[in-house]
Coordinates of N, CA and C in Angstrom, one line a residue:
X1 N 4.6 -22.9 -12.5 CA 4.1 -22.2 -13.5 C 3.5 -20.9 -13.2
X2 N 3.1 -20.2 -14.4 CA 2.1 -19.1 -14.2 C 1.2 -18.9 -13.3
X3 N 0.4 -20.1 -13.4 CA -0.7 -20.0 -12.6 C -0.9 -20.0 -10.8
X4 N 0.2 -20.4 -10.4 CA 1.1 -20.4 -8.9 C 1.5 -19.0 -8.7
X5 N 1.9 -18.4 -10.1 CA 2.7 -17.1 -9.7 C 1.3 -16.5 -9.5
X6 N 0.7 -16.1 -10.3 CA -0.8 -15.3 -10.2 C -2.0 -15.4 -9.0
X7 N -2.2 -16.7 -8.9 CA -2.6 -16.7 -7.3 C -1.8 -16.1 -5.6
X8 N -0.2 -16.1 -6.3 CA 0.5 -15.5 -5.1 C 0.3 -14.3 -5.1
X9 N -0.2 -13.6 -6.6 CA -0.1 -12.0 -6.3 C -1.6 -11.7 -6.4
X10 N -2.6 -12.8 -6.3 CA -4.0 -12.3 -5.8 C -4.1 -11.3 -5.1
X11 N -3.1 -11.1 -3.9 CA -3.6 -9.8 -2.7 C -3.0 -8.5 -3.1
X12 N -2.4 -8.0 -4.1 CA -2.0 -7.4 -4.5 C -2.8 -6.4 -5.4
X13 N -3.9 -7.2 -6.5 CA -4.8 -6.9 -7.5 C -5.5 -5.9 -6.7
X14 N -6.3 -5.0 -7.6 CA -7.6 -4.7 -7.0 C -9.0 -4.8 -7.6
X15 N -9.9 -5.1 -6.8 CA -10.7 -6.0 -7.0 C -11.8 -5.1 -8.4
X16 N -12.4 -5.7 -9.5 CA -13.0 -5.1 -10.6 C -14.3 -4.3 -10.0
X17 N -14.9 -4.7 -8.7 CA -15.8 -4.1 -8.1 C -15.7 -2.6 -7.2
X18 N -14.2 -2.5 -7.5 CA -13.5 -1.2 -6.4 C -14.9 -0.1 -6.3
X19 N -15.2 0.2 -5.4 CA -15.9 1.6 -5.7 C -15.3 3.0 -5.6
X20 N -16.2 3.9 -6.4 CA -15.5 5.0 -7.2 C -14.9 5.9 -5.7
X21 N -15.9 5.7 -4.7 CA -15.5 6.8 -3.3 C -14.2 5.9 -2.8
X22 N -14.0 4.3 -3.1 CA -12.8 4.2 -2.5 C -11.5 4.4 -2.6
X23 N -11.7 4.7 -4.0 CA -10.4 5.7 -4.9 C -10.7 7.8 -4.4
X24 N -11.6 7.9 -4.7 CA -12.0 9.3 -4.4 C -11.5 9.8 -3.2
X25 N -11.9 9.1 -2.3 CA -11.7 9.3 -0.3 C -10.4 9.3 -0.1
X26 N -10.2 7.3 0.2 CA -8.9 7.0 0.6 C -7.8 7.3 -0.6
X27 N -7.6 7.3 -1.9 CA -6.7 7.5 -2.8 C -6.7 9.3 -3.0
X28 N -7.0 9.7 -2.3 CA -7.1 11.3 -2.3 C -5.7 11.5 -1.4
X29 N -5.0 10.8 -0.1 CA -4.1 11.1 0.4 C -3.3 10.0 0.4
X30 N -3.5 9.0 0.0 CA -2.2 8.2 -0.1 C -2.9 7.3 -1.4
X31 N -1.9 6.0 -1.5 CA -2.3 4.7 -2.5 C -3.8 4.3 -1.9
X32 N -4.6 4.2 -3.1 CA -5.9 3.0 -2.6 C -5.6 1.7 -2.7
X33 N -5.1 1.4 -1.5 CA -4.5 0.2 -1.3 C -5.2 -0.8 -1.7
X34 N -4.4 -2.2 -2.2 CA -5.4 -3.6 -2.9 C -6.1 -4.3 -1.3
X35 N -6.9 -4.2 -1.5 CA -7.7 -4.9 -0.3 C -7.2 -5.8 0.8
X36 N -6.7 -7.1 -0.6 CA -5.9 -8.2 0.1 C -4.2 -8.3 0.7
X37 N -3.9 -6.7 0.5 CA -2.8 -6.7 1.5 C -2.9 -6.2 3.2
X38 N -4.2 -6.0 3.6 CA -4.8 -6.5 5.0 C -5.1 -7.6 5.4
X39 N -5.2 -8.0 6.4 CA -6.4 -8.9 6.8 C -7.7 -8.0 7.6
X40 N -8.8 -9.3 7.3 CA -10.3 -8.2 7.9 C -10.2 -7.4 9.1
X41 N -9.4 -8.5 10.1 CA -9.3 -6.9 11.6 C -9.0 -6.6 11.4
X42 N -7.8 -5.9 10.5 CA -7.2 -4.5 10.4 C -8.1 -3.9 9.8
X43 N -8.4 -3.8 8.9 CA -9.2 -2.8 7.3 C -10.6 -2.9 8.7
X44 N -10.7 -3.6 9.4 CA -11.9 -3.5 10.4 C -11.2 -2.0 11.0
X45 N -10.3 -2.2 12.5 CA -10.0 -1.3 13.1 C -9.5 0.4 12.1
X46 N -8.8 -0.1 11.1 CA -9.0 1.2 9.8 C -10.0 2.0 10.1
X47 N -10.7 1.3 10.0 CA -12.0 1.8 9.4 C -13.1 2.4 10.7
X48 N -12.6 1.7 11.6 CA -13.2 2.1 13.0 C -12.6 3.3 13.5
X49 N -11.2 3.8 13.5 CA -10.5 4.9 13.5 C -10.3 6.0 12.5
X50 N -10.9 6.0 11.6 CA -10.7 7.3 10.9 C -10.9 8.7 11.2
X51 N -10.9 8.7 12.2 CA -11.6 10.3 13.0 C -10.2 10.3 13.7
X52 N -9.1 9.9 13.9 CA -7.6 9.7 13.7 C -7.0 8.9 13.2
X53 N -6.9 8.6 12.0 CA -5.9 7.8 10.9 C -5.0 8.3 10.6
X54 N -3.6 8.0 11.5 CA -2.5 7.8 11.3 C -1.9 9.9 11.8
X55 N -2.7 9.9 12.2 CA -2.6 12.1 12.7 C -3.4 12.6 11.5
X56 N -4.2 11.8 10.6 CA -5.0 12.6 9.9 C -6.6 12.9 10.3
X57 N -7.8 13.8 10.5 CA -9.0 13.1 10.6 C -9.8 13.0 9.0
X58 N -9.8 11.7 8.7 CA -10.5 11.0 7.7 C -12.3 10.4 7.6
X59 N -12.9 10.8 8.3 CA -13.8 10.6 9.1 C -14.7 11.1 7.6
X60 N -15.6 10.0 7.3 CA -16.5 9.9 6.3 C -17.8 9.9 7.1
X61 N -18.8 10.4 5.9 CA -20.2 9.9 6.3 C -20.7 8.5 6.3
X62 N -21.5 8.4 7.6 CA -21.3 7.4 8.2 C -22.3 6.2 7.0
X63 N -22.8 6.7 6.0 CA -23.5 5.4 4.7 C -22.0 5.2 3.6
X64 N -21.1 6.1 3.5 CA -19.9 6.0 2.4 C -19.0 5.2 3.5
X65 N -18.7 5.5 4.8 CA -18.0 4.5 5.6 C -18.1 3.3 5.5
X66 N -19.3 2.5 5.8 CA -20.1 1.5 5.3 C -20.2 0.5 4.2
X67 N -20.1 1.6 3.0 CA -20.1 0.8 2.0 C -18.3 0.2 1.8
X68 N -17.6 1.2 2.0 CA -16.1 1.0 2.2 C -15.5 0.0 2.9
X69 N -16.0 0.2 4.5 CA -15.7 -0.7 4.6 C -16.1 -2.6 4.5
X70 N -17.0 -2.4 4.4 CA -18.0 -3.8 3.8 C -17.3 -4.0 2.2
X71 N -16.7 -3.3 1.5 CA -15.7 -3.7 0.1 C -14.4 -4.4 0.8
X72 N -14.0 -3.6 1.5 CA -12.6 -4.1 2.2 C -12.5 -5.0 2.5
X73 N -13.9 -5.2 3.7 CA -13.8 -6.7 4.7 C -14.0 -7.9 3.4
X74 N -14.8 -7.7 2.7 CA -15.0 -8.7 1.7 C -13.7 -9.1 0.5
X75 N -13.1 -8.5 0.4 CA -11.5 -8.5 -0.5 C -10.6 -8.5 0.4
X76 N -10.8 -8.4 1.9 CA -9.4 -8.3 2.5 C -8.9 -9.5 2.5
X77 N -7.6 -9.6 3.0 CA -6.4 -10.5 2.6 C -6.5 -11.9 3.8
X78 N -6.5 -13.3 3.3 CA -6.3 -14.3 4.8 C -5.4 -15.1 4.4
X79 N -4.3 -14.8 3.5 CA -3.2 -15.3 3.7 C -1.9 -15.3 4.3
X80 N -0.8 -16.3 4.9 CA -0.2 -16.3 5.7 C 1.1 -14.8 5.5
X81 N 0.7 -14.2 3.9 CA 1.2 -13.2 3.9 C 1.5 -12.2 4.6
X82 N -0.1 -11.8 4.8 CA -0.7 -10.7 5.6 C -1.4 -11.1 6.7
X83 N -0.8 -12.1 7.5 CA -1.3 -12.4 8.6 C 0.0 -12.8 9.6
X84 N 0.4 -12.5 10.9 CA -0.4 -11.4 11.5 C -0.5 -10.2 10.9
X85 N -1.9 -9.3 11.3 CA -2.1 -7.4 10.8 C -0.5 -7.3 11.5
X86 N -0.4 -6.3 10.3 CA 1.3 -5.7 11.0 C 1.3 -4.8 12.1
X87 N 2.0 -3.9 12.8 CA 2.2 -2.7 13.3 C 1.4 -2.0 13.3
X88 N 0.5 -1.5 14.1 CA -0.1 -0.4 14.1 C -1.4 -0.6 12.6
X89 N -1.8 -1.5 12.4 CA -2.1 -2.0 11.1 C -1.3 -1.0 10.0
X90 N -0.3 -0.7 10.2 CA -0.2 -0.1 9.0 C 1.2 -1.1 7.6
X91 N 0.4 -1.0 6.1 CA 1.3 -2.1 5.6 C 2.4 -1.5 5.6
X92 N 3.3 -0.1 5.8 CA 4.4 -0.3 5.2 C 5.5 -0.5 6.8
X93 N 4.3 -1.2 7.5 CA 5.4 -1.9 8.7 C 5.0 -3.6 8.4
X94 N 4.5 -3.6 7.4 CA 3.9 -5.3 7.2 C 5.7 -6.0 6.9
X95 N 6.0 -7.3 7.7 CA 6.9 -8.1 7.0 C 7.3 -7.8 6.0
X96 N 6.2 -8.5 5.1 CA 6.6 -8.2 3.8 C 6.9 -6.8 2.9
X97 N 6.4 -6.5 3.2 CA 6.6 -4.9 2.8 C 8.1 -4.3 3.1
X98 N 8.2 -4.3 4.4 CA 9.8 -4.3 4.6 C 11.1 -5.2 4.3
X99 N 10.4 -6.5 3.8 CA 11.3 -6.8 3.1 C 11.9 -6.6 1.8
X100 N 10.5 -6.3 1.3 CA 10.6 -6.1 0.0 C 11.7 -4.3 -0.9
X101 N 11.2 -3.8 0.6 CA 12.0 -2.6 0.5 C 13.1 -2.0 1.4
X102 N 13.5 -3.2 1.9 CA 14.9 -3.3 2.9 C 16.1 -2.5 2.2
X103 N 16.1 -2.1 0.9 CA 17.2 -1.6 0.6 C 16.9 -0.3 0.3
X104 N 15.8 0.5 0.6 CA 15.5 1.7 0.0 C 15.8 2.3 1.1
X105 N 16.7 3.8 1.0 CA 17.2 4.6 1.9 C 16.2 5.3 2.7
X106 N 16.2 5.5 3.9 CA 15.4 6.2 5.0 C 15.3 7.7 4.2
X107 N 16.2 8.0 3.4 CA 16.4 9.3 3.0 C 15.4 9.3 1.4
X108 N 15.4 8.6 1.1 CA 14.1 8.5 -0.4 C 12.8 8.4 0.4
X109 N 12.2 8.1 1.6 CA 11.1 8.2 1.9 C 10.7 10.0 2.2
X110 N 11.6 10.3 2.7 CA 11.5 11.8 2.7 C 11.8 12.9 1.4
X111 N 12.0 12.2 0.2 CA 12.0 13.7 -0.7 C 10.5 14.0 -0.8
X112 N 10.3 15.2 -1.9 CA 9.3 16.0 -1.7 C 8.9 15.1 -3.0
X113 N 9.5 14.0 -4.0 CA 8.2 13.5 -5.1 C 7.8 12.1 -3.9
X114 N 8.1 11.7 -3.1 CA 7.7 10.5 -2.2 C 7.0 10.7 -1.2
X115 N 7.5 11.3 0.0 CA 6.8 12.1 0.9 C 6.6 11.3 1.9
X116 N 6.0 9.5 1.7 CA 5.9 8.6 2.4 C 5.9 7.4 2.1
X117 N 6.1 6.2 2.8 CA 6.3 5.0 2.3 C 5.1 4.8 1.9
X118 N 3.8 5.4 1.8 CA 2.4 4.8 1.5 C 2.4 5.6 0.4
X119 N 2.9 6.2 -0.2 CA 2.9 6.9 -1.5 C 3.4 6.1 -2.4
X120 N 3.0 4.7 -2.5 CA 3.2 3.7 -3.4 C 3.7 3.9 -5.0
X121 N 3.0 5.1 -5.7 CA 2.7 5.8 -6.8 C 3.9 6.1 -7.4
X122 N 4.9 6.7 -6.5 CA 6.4 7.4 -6.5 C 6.9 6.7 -7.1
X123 N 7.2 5.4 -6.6 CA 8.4 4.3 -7.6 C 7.3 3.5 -8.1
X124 N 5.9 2.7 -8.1 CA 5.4 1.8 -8.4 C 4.6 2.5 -9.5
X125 N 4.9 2.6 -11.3 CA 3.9 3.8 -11.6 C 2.7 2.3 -12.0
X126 N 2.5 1.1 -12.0 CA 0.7 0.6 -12.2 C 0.3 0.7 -10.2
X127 N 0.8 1.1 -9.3 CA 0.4 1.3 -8.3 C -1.4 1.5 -8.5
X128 N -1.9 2.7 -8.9 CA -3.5 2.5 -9.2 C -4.1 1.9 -9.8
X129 N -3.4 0.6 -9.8 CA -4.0 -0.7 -10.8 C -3.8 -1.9 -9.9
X130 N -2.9 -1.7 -8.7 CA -2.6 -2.9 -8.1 C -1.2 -3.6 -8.6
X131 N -1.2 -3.1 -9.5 CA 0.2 -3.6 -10.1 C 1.6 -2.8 -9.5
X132 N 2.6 -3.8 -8.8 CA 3.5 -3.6 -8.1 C 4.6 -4.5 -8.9
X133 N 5.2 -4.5 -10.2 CA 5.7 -5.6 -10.5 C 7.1 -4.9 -10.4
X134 N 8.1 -5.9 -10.0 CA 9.8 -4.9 -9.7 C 10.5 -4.2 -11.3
X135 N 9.5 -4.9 -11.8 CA 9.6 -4.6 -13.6 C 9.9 -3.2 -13.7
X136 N 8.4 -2.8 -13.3 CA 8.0 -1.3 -13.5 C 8.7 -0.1 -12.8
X137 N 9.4 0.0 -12.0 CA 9.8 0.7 -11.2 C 10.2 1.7 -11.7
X138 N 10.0 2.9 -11.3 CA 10.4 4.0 -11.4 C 11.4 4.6 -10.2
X139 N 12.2 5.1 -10.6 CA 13.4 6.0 -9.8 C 12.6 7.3 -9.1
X140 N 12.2 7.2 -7.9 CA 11.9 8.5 -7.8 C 12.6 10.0 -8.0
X141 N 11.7 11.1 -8.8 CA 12.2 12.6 -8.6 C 13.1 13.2 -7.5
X142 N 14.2 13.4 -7.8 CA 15.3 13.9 -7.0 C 16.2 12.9 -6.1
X143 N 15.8 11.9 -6.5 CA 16.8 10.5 -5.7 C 18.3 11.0 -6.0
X144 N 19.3 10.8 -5.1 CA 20.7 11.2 -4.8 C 21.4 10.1 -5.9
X145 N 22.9 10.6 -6.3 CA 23.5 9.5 -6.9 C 24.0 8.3 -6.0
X146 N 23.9 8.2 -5.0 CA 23.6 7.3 -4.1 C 22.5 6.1 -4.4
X147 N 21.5 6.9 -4.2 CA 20.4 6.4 -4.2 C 20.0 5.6 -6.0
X148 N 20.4 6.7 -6.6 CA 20.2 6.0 -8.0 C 21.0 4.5 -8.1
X149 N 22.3 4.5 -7.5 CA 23.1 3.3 -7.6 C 22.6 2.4 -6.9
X150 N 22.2 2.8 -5.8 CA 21.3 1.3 -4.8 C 20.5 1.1 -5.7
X151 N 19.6 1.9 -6.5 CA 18.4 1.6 -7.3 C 18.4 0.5 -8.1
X152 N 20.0 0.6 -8.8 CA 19.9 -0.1 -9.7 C 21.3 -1.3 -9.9
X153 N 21.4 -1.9 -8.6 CA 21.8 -2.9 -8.3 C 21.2 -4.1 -8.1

């Protein structure tokens, strides 16, 4: 039933307590990711690295660091989903994540409306809601007729 399905996509949601700087900060350069698609050491080590996150420096004051990450650790993810932390913690080398997107061309991560696989936003438009449903999908801006056909197979 329903209620099976909705607990599987618990780590997906984002939590009703989000704070405003964790949208403001982190959703400034990429998706504000749902908490529960980490586990706590990663969103830990995240959060311990931002003064190099991923070749960016992200490096917050050290009371908005704090509060951020203390939201994370408490919403992050402990199921067998997101466990082990993926690659580099980063999710769009998680399992699942590349499963889920095993058929999207190396060449759609690079147009100029996508940019990156953490640019959730591109094809997922409730992405700022948490909402990732295959329902909603959007085609990204300038996808090849190639690409439109894989889309929609």
């Amino acid at each position: 039933g329903g209620a099976g399905r909705a607990a599987a996509g618990e780590h997906r949601r984002l939590p009703a307590d989000m704070p405003a700087a964790y949208v403001a900060e982190c959703g400034s350069c990429h998706t504000a990711f749902p908490p529960g698609l980490l586990p706590r050491d990663a969103w830990a080590r995240v959060m311990a690295g931002l003064e190099r996150h991923y070749g960016s420096d992200a490096s917050l004051d050290a009371a908005l660091a704090r509060q951020i990450e203390a939201w994370l650790l408490a919403h992050a993810g402990s199921s067998r989903k997101v466990n082990p932390a993926p690659p580099e913690d980063r999710l769009t080398r998680a399992a699942w994540f590349e499963r889920k997107h095993r058929r999207v061309e190396p060449a759609t991560w690079r147009l100029p409306s996508v940019k990156s696989a953490a640019n959730c936003a591109a094809c997922h438009t409730g992405a700022d809601r948490g909402d990732y449903d295959d329902d909603r999908l959007r085609l990204p801006e300038g996808a090849s007729r190639a690409q439109r056909r894989a889309w929609s197979d």
